[in-house]
CSV table of C-alpha atoms in Angstrom, one decimal:
chain,number,residue,atom,x,y,z
A,1,MET,CA,-71.2,-133.5,-83.3
A,2,SER,CA,-67.7,-134.3,-84.4
A,3,LYS,CA,-67.3,-135.6,-88.1
A,4,ILE,CA,-66.4,-139.3,-88.5
A,5,VAL,CA,-62.9,-140.2,-89.8
A,6,GLY,CA,-62.2,-142.8,-92.2
A,7,ILE,CA,-58.4,-143.8,-92.5
A,8,ILE,CA,-57.6,-145.9,-95.9
A,9,GLY,CA,-54.7,-147.8,-94.1
A,10,GLY,CA,-52.7,-150.8,-95.0
A,11,VAL,CA,-50.2,-148.5,-97.3
A,12,GLY,CA,-48.5,-149.8,-95.4
A,13,PRO,CA,-50.2,-151.3,-92.4
A,14,TYR,CA,-47.7,-150.1,-89.5
A,15,ALA,CA,-47.7,-146.5,-91.2
A,16,GLY,CA,-51.5,-146.7,-91.1
A,17,LEU,CA,-51.5,-147.4,-87.4
A,18,ASP,CA,-48.9,-144.7,-86.9
A,19,PHE,CA,-51.1,-142.1,-88.6
A,20,HIS,CA,-54.3,-143.5,-86.5
A,21,LYS,CA,-52.1,-142.9,-83.1
A,22,LYS,CA,-51.1,-139.4,-84.4
A,23,ILE,CA,-54.8,-138.5,-84.7
A,24,LEU,CA,-55.3,-139.8,-81.0
A,25,ASP,CA,-52.3,-137.6,-79.7
A,26,CYS,CA,-53.7,-134.7,-81.3
A,27,THR,CA,-57.0,-135.1,-79.8
A,28,PRO,CA,-57.9,-132.9,-76.7
A,29,ALA,CA,-59.2,-136.1,-74.9
A,30,LYS,CA,-58.9,-137.2,-71.2
A,31,SER,CA,-61.2,-140.0,-71.3
A,32,ASP,CA,-62.2,-142.7,-74.0
A,33,GLN,CA,-65.5,-141.0,-74.5
A,34,GLU,CA,-63.9,-137.8,-75.8
A,35,HIS,CA,-62.0,-139.2,-78.7
A,36,LEU,CA,-63.3,-139.0,-82.1
A,37,GLU,CA,-65.1,-141.7,-84.2
A,38,ILE,CA,-62.5,-143.2,-86.4
A,39,TYR,CA,-63.0,-146.1,-88.9
A,40,HIS,CA,-59.8,-147.8,-90.1
A,41,ILE,CA,-59.6,-150.2,-93.0
A,42,SER,CA,-56.1,-152.0,-93.6
A,43,ALA,CA,-56.6,-153.8,-96.9
A,44,SER,CA,-52.9,-154.0,-97.9
A,45,ALA,CA,-53.3,-157.3,-99.7
A,46,LYS,CA,-55.7,-155.4,-102.1
A,47,ILE,CA,-53.7,-152.6,-102.7
A,48,GLU,CA,-50.5,-153.1,-105.2
A,49,ASP,CA,-47.4,-151.4,-104.1
A,50,ARG,CA,-47.5,-147.7,-105.1
A,51,SER,CA,-43.8,-147.6,-106.2
A,52,LYS,CA,-43.8,-150.8,-108.1
A,53,PHE,CA,-46.9,-149.3,-110.2
A,54,LEU,CA,-45.3,-146.1,-110.8
A,55,GLN,CA,-42.1,-147.5,-111.9
A,56,GLY,CA,-44.0,-149.7,-114.2
A,57,LYS,CA,-43.1,-153.0,-112.5
A,58,SER,CA,-46.9,-153.7,-112.2
A,59,LEU,CA,-50.0,-152.9,-114.3
A,60,ALA,CA,-52.3,-153.2,-111.4
A,61,ASN,CA,-53.1,-149.7,-110.2
A,62,PRO,CA,-53.2,-149.3,-106.4
A,63,ALA,CA,-56.2,-146.8,-106.7
A,64,GLU,CA,-58.4,-149.8,-107.2
A,65,GLY,CA,-57.7,-151.1,-103.5
A,66,LEU,CA,-58.0,-147.6,-102.3
A,67,ILE,CA,-61.5,-147.2,-103.6
A,68,TYR,CA,-62.4,-150.6,-102.3
A,69,ALA,CA,-61.6,-149.4,-98.9
A,70,ALA,CA,-63.1,-146.0,-99.4
A,71,GLU,CA,-66.5,-147.7,-100.6
A,72,LYS,CA,-66.6,-149.5,-97.1
A,73,LEU,CA,-65.7,-146.5,-95.0
A,74,VAL,CA,-68.3,-144.3,-96.6
A,75,ALA,CA,-71.1,-146.9,-96.7
A,76,ILE,CA,-70.6,-147.1,-93.0
A,77,GLY,CA,-70.4,-143.5,-92.4
A,78,ALA,CA,-67.1,-142.0,-92.6
A,79,GLU,CA,-67.3,-138.3,-93.4
A,80,ILE,CA,-63.5,-137.2,-93.8
A,81,LEU,CA,-61.3,-139.5,-95.8
A,82,VAL,CA,-57.4,-139.5,-95.6
A,83,ILE,CA,-54.9,-142.2,-97.1
A,84,PRO,CA,-51.7,-142.1,-95.1
A,85,CYS,CA,-49.3,-142.9,-98.0
A,86,ASN,CA,-47.3,-140.2,-99.8
A,87,THR,CA,-46.7,-142.2,-103.0
A,88,ALA,CA,-50.6,-142.9,-103.4
A,89,HIS,CA,-50.9,-138.9,-103.9
A,90,SER,CA,-49.0,-139.2,-107.2
A,91,ASP,CA,-51.5,-138.3,-110.0
A,92,PRO,CA,-52.0,-141.6,-111.7
A,93,ILE,CA,-53.1,-143.2,-108.7
A,94,LEU,CA,-54.9,-140.3,-107.0
A,95,SER,CA,-56.9,-139.1,-110.1
A,96,PRO,CA,-59.2,-142.3,-110.3
A,97,PHE,CA,-59.5,-142.0,-106.6
A,98,LEU,CA,-60.8,-138.4,-106.5
A,99,GLU,CA,-63.0,-139.5,-109.4
A,100,PHE,CA,-64.8,-142.0,-107.1
A,101,ILE,CA,-64.8,-139.6,-104.3
A,102,ALA,CA,-66.3,-136.7,-106.4
A,103,LYS,CA,-69.6,-138.8,-106.4
A,104,LYS,CA,-69.4,-139.4,-102.6
A,105,ASN,CA,-70.6,-137.3,-99.7
A,106,ALA,CA,-67.2,-137.3,-97.9
A,107,LEU,CA,-64.4,-134.6,-97.6
A,108,PHE,CA,-61.0,-135.8,-98.8
A,109,LEU,CA,-58.1,-134.4,-96.8
A,110,ASN,CA,-54.7,-134.4,-99.0
A,111,LEU,CA,-51.6,-135.4,-97.3
A,112,LEU,CA,-49.5,-133.7,-99.6
A,113,GLU,CA,-51.5,-130.3,-100.1
A,114,GLU,CA,-51.5,-130.0,-96.1
A,115,THR,CA,-47.7,-130.8,-96.0
A,116,CYS,CA,-46.7,-128.3,-98.7
A,117,ARG,CA,-49.1,-125.5,-97.1
A,118,TYR,CA,-47.3,-126.1,-93.8
A,119,ILE,CA,-44.0,-125.6,-95.4
A,120,ARG,CA,-45.0,-122.4,-97.1
A,121,SER,CA,-46.6,-121.2,-93.6
A,122,LYS,CA,-43.2,-121.9,-92.0
A,123,GLY,CA,-41.4,-119.8,-94.9
A,124,LEU,CA,-39.0,-122.6,-95.5
A,125,GLN,CA,-37.1,-121.7,-98.6
A,126,LYS,CA,-34.8,-125.1,-99.1
A,127,VAL,CA,-36.4,-128.4,-98.2
A,128,GLY,CA,-35.0,-132.0,-98.7
A,129,LEU,CA,-37.2,-135.0,-99.6
A,130,LEU,CA,-37.0,-138.5,-98.5
A,131,ALA,CA,-39.3,-140.9,-100.3
A,132,THR,CA,-39.8,-144.0,-102.2
A,133,LEU,CA,-38.4,-144.3,-106.0
A,134,GLY,CA,-42.0,-144.2,-107.0
A,135,THR,CA,-42.6,-140.8,-105.5
A,136,TYR,CA,-39.4,-139.2,-106.7
A,137,GLN,CA,-40.0,-140.6,-110.1
A,138,SER,CA,-43.6,-139.2,-110.3
A,139,GLY,CA,-42.5,-135.7,-109.6
A,140,VAL,CA,-45.7,-135.3,-107.1
A,141,TYR,CA,-44.0,-133.3,-104.4
A,142,GLN,CA,-42.6,-130.9,-107.1
A,143,PHE,CA,-46.1,-130.6,-108.5
A,144,TYR,CA,-47.4,-129.6,-105.1
A,145,PHE,CA,-44.7,-127.3,-104.3
A,146,ARG,CA,-45.3,-125.4,-107.5
A,147,GLN,CA,-49.2,-125.5,-106.9
A,148,ILE,CA,-49.0,-124.2,-103.4
A,149,GLY,CA,-46.1,-122.0,-104.0
A,150,CYS,CA,-43.3,-123.5,-101.9
A,151,GLY,CA,-39.7,-122.8,-102.4
A,152,GLU,CA,-37.0,-125.3,-103.6
A,153,LEU,CA,-37.1,-129.2,-103.2
A,154,ILE,CA,-33.7,-131.0,-103.0
A,155,CYS,CA,-33.7,-134.6,-103.9
A,156,PRO,CA,-30.8,-137.1,-103.1
A,157,THR,CA,-28.6,-138.5,-105.6
A,158,GLU,CA,-29.8,-141.7,-107.4
A,159,SER,CA,-27.6,-144.1,-105.3
A,160,GLN,CA,-29.0,-142.2,-102.0
A,161,LYS,CA,-32.7,-142.7,-103.4
A,162,GLN,CA,-31.7,-146.4,-103.6
A,163,ILE,CA,-30.7,-146.6,-100.0
A,164,VAL,CA,-33.7,-144.7,-98.8
A,165,SER,CA,-36.0,-147.3,-100.9
A,166,ASP,CA,-33.9,-150.2,-99.4
A,167,ALA,CA,-34.4,-148.9,-96.0
A,168,ILE,CA,-38.1,-149.1,-96.4
A,169,TYR,CA,-38.4,-152.2,-98.5
A,170,ASN,CA,-35.8,-154.6,-97.5
A,171,PRO,CA,-37.5,-158.0,-96.8
A,172,GLU,CA,-35.3,-158.6,-93.8
A,173,LYS,CA,-34.3,-155.3,-92.3
A,174,GLY,CA,-36.6,-152.7,-94.1
A,175,ILE,CA,-39.4,-150.7,-92.2
A,176,LYS,CA,-42.1,-152.7,-94.0
A,177,SER,CA,-40.8,-156.0,-92.7
A,178,GLY,CA,-41.5,-154.6,-89.1
A,179,ALA,CA,-38.0,-153.8,-88.3
A,180,GLN,CA,-38.4,-150.2,-87.5
A,181,THR,CA,-35.2,-149.3,-85.8
A,182,GLY,CA,-31.3,-149.9,-86.1
A,183,TRP,CA,-30.2,-150.5,-89.5
A,184,ALA,CA,-33.0,-148.6,-91.6
A,185,SER,CA,-32.5,-145.6,-89.3
A,186,SER,CA,-28.8,-145.4,-89.7
A,187,GLN,CA,-29.3,-145.7,-93.5
A,188,LEU,CA,-31.9,-143.0,-93.6
A,189,ASP,CA,-29.6,-140.7,-91.5
A,190,LEU,CA,-26.7,-140.8,-94.0
A,191,VAL,CA,-29.1,-139.4,-96.6
A,192,VAL,CA,-30.6,-136.8,-94.3
A,193,GLN,CA,-27.0,-135.6,-93.4
A,194,SER,CA,-26.4,-135.2,-97.0
A,195,LEU,CA,-29.4,-133.1,-97.7
A,196,GLN,CA,-28.5,-131.0,-94.8
A,197,ASN,CA,-25.1,-130.5,-96.1
A,198,GLN,CA,-26.7,-129.4,-99.3
A,199,GLY,CA,-28.5,-126.6,-97.3
A,200,ALA,CA,-31.8,-128.0,-96.6
A,201,GLN,CA,-33.6,-126.1,-93.8
A,202,ALA,CA,-35.8,-129.0,-93.3
A,203,VAL,CA,-36.4,-132.5,-94.6
A,204,ILE,CA,-39.8,-134.0,-95.6
A,205,MET,CA,-40.2,-137.6,-94.7
A,206,GLY,CA,-42.2,-138.2,-97.6
A,207,CYS,CA,-43.0,-141.7,-96.9
A,208,THR,CA,-45.4,-142.6,-94.0
A,209,GLU,CA,-42.9,-145.5,-93.1
A,210,ILE,CA,-40.2,-143.1,-92.5
A,211,PRO,CA,-41.3,-141.6,-89.1
A,212,LEU,CA,-41.3,-145.2,-87.9
A,213,ALA,CA,-37.6,-145.2,-87.9
A,214,LEU,CA,-36.6,-141.5,-87.6
A,215,GLY,CA,-39.3,-140.1,-85.2
A,216,ASN,CA,-40.2,-136.3,-85.9
A,217,SER,CA,-38.5,-132.8,-85.0
A,218,ASP,CA,-38.7,-129.3,-86.3
A,219,PHE,CA,-36.0,-130.4,-89.1
A,220,LEU,CA,-37.6,-133.7,-90.0
A,221,LEU,CA,-41.3,-132.7,-91.1
A,222,ASP,CA,-43.8,-135.7,-90.7
A,223,PRO,CA,-46.7,-135.3,-93.2
A,224,GLY,CA,-48.7,-137.8,-91.2
A,225,GLN,CA,-48.3,-135.6,-88.1
A,226,ILE,CA,-49.1,-132.4,-90.3
A,227,LEU,CA,-52.3,-134.1,-91.5
A,228,ALA,CA,-53.4,-135.6,-88.3
A,229,LYS,CA,-53.5,-132.1,-86.8
A,230,ARG,CA,-55.6,-131.1,-89.8
A,231,VAL,CA,-58.1,-134.0,-89.5
A,232,VAL,CA,-58.5,-133.3,-85.8
A,233,GLN,CA,-59.4,-129.7,-86.5
A,234,ALA,CA,-61.7,-130.6,-89.4
A,235,ALA,CA,-63.6,-133.2,-87.4
A,236,LEU,CA,-64.1,-131.3,-84.3
B,1,MET,CA,-58.0,-166.8,-98.7
B,2,SER,CA,-57.5,-165.5,-95.3
B,3,LYS,CA,-60.4,-164.5,-93.2
B,4,ILE,CA,-61.1,-160.6,-92.6
B,5,VAL,CA,-60.5,-159.4,-89.0
B,6,GLY,CA,-63.0,-156.8,-87.5
B,7,ILE,CA,-61.8,-155.1,-84.3
B,8,ILE,CA,-64.1,-153.4,-82.1
B,9,GLY,CA,-61.8,-150.8,-80.7
B,10,GLY,CA,-62.0,-147.6,-78.8
B,11,VAL,CA,-62.2,-149.4,-75.5
B,12,GLY,CA,-60.0,-147.6,-74.9
B,13,PRO,CA,-58.7,-146.1,-78.2
B,14,TYR,CA,-54.8,-146.6,-77.6
B,15,ALA,CA,-55.5,-150.2,-76.5
B,16,GLY,CA,-57.3,-150.8,-79.8
B,17,LEU,CA,-54.3,-149.6,-81.6
B,18,ASP,CA,-52.1,-151.4,-79.6
B,19,PHE,CA,-53.9,-154.7,-80.0
B,20,HIS,CA,-54.0,-154.0,-83.8
B,21,LYS,CA,-50.3,-153.6,-83.8
B,22,LYS,CA,-50.1,-156.9,-82.1
B,23,ILE,CA,-51.9,-158.7,-85.1
B,24,LEU,CA,-49.5,-157.1,-87.5
B,25,ASP,CA,-46.5,-158.1,-85.2
B,26,CYS,CA,-47.7,-161.8,-85.1
B,27,THR,CA,-48.4,-161.9,-89.1
B,28,PRO,CA,-45.7,-163.9,-90.9
B,29,ALA,CA,-45.4,-160.9,-93.6
B,30,LYS,CA,-42.5,-159.3,-95.2
B,31,SER,CA,-44.5,-157.0,-97.5
B,32,ASP,CA,-47.7,-155.0,-97.3
B,33,GLN,CA,-49.3,-157.4,-99.5
B,34,GLU,CA,-49.0,-160.3,-97.1
B,35,HIS,CA,-50.7,-158.7,-94.1
B,36,LEU,CA,-54.4,-159.7,-93.4
B,37,GLU,CA,-57.3,-157.5,-94.0
B,38,ILE,CA,-58.2,-155.7,-91.0
B,39,TYR,CA,-61.1,-153.4,-90.1
B,40,HIS,CA,-61.1,-151.5,-87.1
B,41,ILE,CA,-63.7,-149.3,-85.6
B,42,SER,CA,-62.8,-147.1,-82.8
B,43,ALA,CA,-66.1,-145.2,-81.6
B,44,SER,CA,-65.3,-144.8,-78.1
B,45,ALA,CA,-67.7,-141.8,-77.6
B,46,LYS,CA,-70.6,-144.4,-78.3
B,47,ILE,CA,-69.5,-146.9,-75.7
B,48,GLU,CA,-69.9,-146.2,-71.9
B,49,ASP,CA,-67.1,-146.6,-69.6
B,50,ARG,CA,-67.2,-150.4,-69.0
B,51,SER,CA,-66.2,-150.2,-65.3
B,52,LYS,CA,-68.7,-147.3,-64.7
B,53,PHE,CA,-71.5,-149.4,-65.8
B,54,LEU,CA,-70.5,-152.5,-63.8
B,55,GLN,CA,-70.1,-150.4,-60.6
B,56,GLY,CA,-73.6,-149.1,-61.1
B,57,LYS,CA,-72.3,-145.6,-61.7
B,58,SER,CA,-74.1,-145.5,-65.2
B,59,LEU,CA,-77.2,-147.0,-66.4
B,60,ALA,CA,-75.9,-147.0,-70.1
B,61,ASN,CA,-74.8,-150.7,-71.1
B,62,PRO,CA,-71.6,-150.4,-73.2
B,63,ALA,CA,-73.0,-153.3,-75.1
B,64,GLU,CA,-75.0,-150.9,-77.1
B,65,GLY,CA,-71.8,-149.3,-78.5
B,66,LEU,CA,-70.1,-152.5,-78.9
B,67,ILE,CA,-73.1,-153.7,-81.1
B,68,TYR,CA,-73.0,-150.5,-83.1
B,69,ALA,CA,-69.5,-151.1,-84.1
B,70,ALA,CA,-69.9,-154.8,-84.6
B,71,GLU,CA,-73.0,-154.1,-86.8
B,72,LYS,CA,-71.0,-151.8,-89.1
B,73,LEU,CA,-67.8,-154.3,-89.2
B,74,VAL,CA,-70.2,-157.4,-90.1
B,75,ALA,CA,-72.0,-155.0,-92.8
B,76,ILE,CA,-68.6,-154.4,-94.7
B,77,GLY,CA,-67.4,-158.1,-94.4
B,78,ALA,CA,-65.5,-158.6,-91.3
B,79,GLU,CA,-65.5,-162.4,-90.4
B,80,ILE,CA,-63.6,-162.7,-87.2
B,81,LEU,CA,-64.6,-160.3,-84.4
B,82,VAL,CA,-62.8,-159.2,-81.3
B,83,ILE,CA,-63.3,-156.7,-78.5
B,84,PRO,CA,-59.8,-155.7,-77.0
B,85,CYS,CA,-61.1,-154.9,-73.5
B,86,ASN,CA,-61.1,-157.2,-70.7
B,87,THR,CA,-63.9,-155.4,-68.6
B,88,ALA,CA,-66.5,-155.8,-71.7
B,89,HIS,CA,-66.2,-159.5,-71.1
B,90,SER,CA,-68.1,-159.4,-68.0
B,91,ASP,CA,-71.3,-161.1,-68.4
B,92,PRO,CA,-73.8,-157.9,-68.0
B,93,ILE,CA,-71.9,-156.4,-71.0
B,94,LEU,CA,-70.9,-159.6,-73.0
B,95,SER,CA,-74.4,-161.4,-72.7
B,96,PRO,CA,-76.4,-158.8,-75.0
B,97,PHE,CA,-73.5,-158.7,-77.4
B,98,LEU,CA,-73.2,-162.4,-78.0
B,99,GLU,CA,-77.1,-162.6,-78.5
B,100,PHE,CA,-76.4,-160.0,-81.2
B,101,ILE,CA,-73.5,-161.9,-82.8
B,102,ALA,CA,-75.2,-165.4,-82.7
B,103,LYS,CA,-77.7,-164.1,-85.5
B,104,LYS,CA,-74.7,-162.9,-87.8
B,105,ASN,CA,-72.1,-164.9,-89.8
B,106,ALA,CA,-69.0,-164.0,-87.9
B,107,LEU,CA,-66.6,-165.7,-85.4
B,108,PHE,CA,-66.4,-164.0,-82.3
B,109,LEU,CA,-62.8,-164.8,-80.5
B,110,ASN,CA,-63.3,-164.3,-76.6
B,111,LEU,CA,-60.2,-162.4,-75.1
B,112,LEU,CA,-60.8,-164.0,-71.5
B,113,GLU,CA,-61.5,-167.7,-72.9
B,114,GLU,CA,-57.9,-167.5,-74.9
B,115,THR,CA,-56.0,-165.9,-71.9
B,116,CYS,CA,-57.3,-168.8,-69.5
B,117,ARG,CA,-56.6,-171.4,-72.0
B,118,TYR,CA,-53.2,-170.0,-72.2
B,119,ILE,CA,-52.5,-170.1,-68.6
B,120,ARG,CA,-54.0,-173.7,-68.3
B,121,SER,CA,-51.8,-174.5,-71.1
B,122,LYS,CA,-48.7,-173.3,-69.1
B,123,GLY,CA,-49.6,-175.2,-65.9
B,124,LEU,CA,-49.5,-172.1,-63.8
B,125,GLN,CA,-51.2,-172.7,-60.5
B,126,LYS,CA,-51.3,-169.3,-59.0
B,127,VAL,CA,-51.9,-166.0,-60.9
B,128,GLY,CA,-52.3,-162.5,-59.9
B,129,LEU,CA,-54.8,-160.2,-61.6
B,130,LEU,CA,-54.3,-156.4,-62.4
B,131,ALA,CA,-57.7,-155.0,-63.8
B,132,THR,CA,-60.4,-152.3,-63.6
B,133,LEU,CA,-62.6,-152.0,-60.6
B,134,GLY,CA,-65.4,-153.2,-62.9
B,135,THR,CA,-63.4,-156.5,-63.9
B,136,TYR,CA,-62.6,-157.3,-60.3
B,137,GLN,CA,-66.3,-156.5,-59.1
B,138,SER,CA,-67.8,-158.6,-62.0
B,139,GLY,CA,-65.8,-161.6,-60.9
B,140,VAL,CA,-65.3,-162.2,-64.7
B,141,TYR,CA,-61.8,-163.8,-64.5
B,142,GLN,CA,-62.9,-166.1,-61.5
B,143,PHE,CA,-65.7,-167.2,-63.9
B,144,TYR,CA,-63.5,-168.1,-66.6
B,145,PHE,CA,-61.0,-169.6,-64.4
B,146,ARG,CA,-63.4,-172.0,-63.1
B,147,GLN,CA,-64.8,-172.7,-66.6
B,148,ILE,CA,-61.8,-173.6,-68.3
B,149,GLY,CA,-60.3,-175.3,-65.2
B,150,CYS,CA,-57.3,-172.8,-64.1
B,151,GLY,CA,-55.5,-172.9,-60.8
B,152,GLU,CA,-55.8,-170.0,-58.0
B,153,LEU,CA,-56.4,-166.3,-59.0
B,154,ILE,CA,-55.0,-163.7,-56.3
B,155,CYS,CA,-56.5,-160.3,-56.3
B,156,PRO,CA,-54.8,-157.1,-54.7
B,157,THR,CA,-56.2,-155.6,-51.7
B,158,GLU,CA,-58.9,-152.9,-51.9
B,159,SER,CA,-56.6,-150.2,-51.9
B,160,GLN,CA,-54.2,-151.6,-54.1
B,161,LYS,CA,-57.3,-152.1,-56.7
B,162,GLN,CA,-57.6,-148.5,-56.3
B,163,ILE,CA,-54.1,-147.8,-57.3
B,164,VAL,CA,-54.3,-149.8,-60.3
B,165,SER,CA,-57.6,-148.2,-61.4
B,166,ASP,CA,-56.0,-144.6,-60.8
B,167,ALA,CA,-53.1,-145.5,-63.1
B,168,ILE,CA,-55.5,-146.5,-65.7
B,169,TYR,CA,-58.0,-143.7,-65.5
B,170,ASN,CA,-56.3,-140.5,-63.7
B,171,PRO,CA,-57.2,-137.8,-66.1
B,172,GLU,CA,-53.7,-136.1,-65.7
B,173,LYS,CA,-51.2,-139.1,-65.4
B,174,GLY,CA,-53.5,-142.2,-66.2
B,175,ILE,CA,-52.8,-144.5,-69.2
B,176,LYS,CA,-56.2,-143.5,-70.8
B,177,SER,CA,-55.1,-139.8,-71.0
B,178,GLY,CA,-52.5,-140.6,-73.3
B,179,ALA,CA,-49.7,-140.5,-70.8
B,180,GLN,CA,-48.4,-144.1,-71.1
B,181,THR,CA,-45.4,-144.3,-68.8
B,182,GLY,CA,-43.8,-142.8,-65.8
B,183,TRP,CA,-46.1,-142.5,-62.9
B,184,ALA,CA,-48.7,-145.0,-64.0
B,185,SER,CA,-46.1,-147.8,-64.6
B,186,SER,CA,-44.6,-147.1,-61.1
B,187,GLN,CA,-48.0,-147.4,-59.5
B,188,LEU,CA,-48.7,-150.6,-61.2
B,189,ASP,CA,-45.1,-151.9,-60.3
B,190,LEU,CA,-46.1,-151.4,-56.8
B,191,VAL,CA,-49.0,-153.8,-57.1
B,192,VAL,CA,-47.4,-156.3,-59.4
B,193,GLN,CA,-44.7,-156.6,-56.6
B,194,SER,CA,-47.1,-157.2,-53.9
B,195,LEU,CA,-48.9,-160.0,-56.0
B,196,GLN,CA,-45.3,-161.6,-56.6
B,197,ASN,CA,-44.7,-161.4,-52.8
B,198,GLN,CA,-47.8,-163.5,-52.3
B,199,GLY,CA,-46.7,-166.3,-54.6
B,200,ALA,CA,-48.1,-165.4,-58.0
B,201,GLN,CA,-46.3,-167.3,-60.8
B,202,ALA,CA,-47.5,-164.8,-63.1
B,203,VAL,CA,-49.6,-161.6,-63.2
B,204,ILE,CA,-52.6,-161.2,-65.8
B,205,MET,CA,-52.5,-157.5,-67.3
B,206,GLY,CA,-56.4,-157.8,-67.3
B,207,CYS,CA,-57.1,-154.2,-68.9
B,208,THR,CA,-55.7,-153.7,-72.2
B,209,GLU,CA,-54.4,-150.3,-71.4
B,210,ILE,CA,-52.1,-151.8,-68.7
B,211,PRO,CA,-49.5,-153.4,-71.3
B,212,LEU,CA,-49.1,-149.8,-72.7
B,213,ALA,CA,-47.5,-149.0,-69.4
B,214,LEU,CA,-45.6,-152.2,-68.5
B,215,GLY,CA,-45.1,-154.0,-71.8
B,216,ASN,CA,-45.1,-157.7,-71.3
B,217,SER,CA,-43.0,-160.6,-70.3
B,218,ASP,CA,-43.3,-164.1,-69.2
B,219,PHE,CA,-44.5,-163.0,-65.8
B,220,LEU,CA,-46.6,-160.3,-67.1
B,221,LEU,CA,-49.2,-162.1,-69.1
B,222,ASP,CA,-50.7,-159.8,-71.9
B,223,PRO,CA,-54.1,-160.9,-72.9
B,224,GLY,CA,-54.0,-158.9,-76.0
B,225,GLN,CA,-50.9,-160.6,-77.1
B,226,ILE,CA,-52.4,-163.9,-76.7
B,227,LEU,CA,-55.5,-163.1,-78.5
B,228,ALA,CA,-53.7,-161.6,-81.4
B,229,LYS,CA,-51.9,-164.9,-81.8
B,230,ARG,CA,-55.0,-166.6,-82.1
B,231,VAL,CA,-56.6,-164.1,-84.3
B,232,VAL,CA,-53.8,-164.6,-86.9
B,233,GLN,CA,-54.0,-168.5,-86.5
B,234,ALA,CA,-58.0,-168.6,-87.1
B,235,ALA,CA,-57.6,-165.9,-90.0
B,236,LEU,CA,-54.8,-167.5,-91.9
């Protein structure tokens, strides 16, 4: 029997769907009945913006909303849990969540751990990072790079970080507004180019919204894609 | 407070995601926190193929799996339920489901009723139907056309119905296999063209997999799109 997958979605809602689709794409199924059982909760209104919290612009810990969703998923039988949001894996948010999960009979697969293991397995020595301001500020990728034993992580300049953030959050043209191509892609491309010029052998799209605008390739690493493969492997 | 939406997905899994995305697209939201709370269960392995059952090729009623998912959705608080699958709305499947729902405190929005109301509101007199063999055989669209008071429904010839079915189900090239463009689209286009030649003013994409291959337009009516708008309206 395959294990039941629980997606703590809504972070953001489109990124959750994109991740869910990646699980379907990775599943060796030719009919509906061969697919995994997947429960997906998108309770975005109950989850504070992760970046805002990490930057001290809000006191509400997004962990509360993540636990709200996880509680429901576990209650109806989810056995493998995932959070398709990079920023949510920074310590101030993930720690209370892990404390909650430790008491439950469910396996949590960590998006950043899986991504860093993948990077190490590919022998990449110098890797760039596109992320939210909260993710940069929290140093969470640096933490997992050290813990897993990856090479060097290159971050953009402060003004480039702002460009990435605006491509994600701009209320009119940003990816979270539903406008997933055009302007946001071209803004992100500028920063990718700069990281490549600095010698990055690959760039992590370290916010699950970014692949919605950039797609993925051997150069543009998609943590959601890496995690989706791992989820299917663990569930089957 | 917005109402919580429950999607009984997995029928098929990609169609469920496509419908979920249509809800996000219809929601007037510029940030994660403005989106609706959506619970989506994709338990496709537990839901017999709807068309197979209606054609008498299986005795397992897909209603059982639909109720399995609905039970979980209601247990965790879903208030509006939808099934993004046309074939599941035929009487032998929907009746036991409605009996179950009647005992629960949840509103069920009916994909076919909403589609037929839309067709009537547009004053369309002659409309073509693309659907699974099960949907054609059950006469479910004819039933709702009469009940809601729509005009004439045109169905393809028997061999054309087989073409539509193969575009959906072919294990190598069909939409349910994950191959959503190319061959399947061109097969469906042939049948759409024939319905248009017979005077159809619009064609219902009466299987939620079909819009994955054809997109939608004023001519190609997408029941999922119509229902998604209605769901957002009812939830807000």
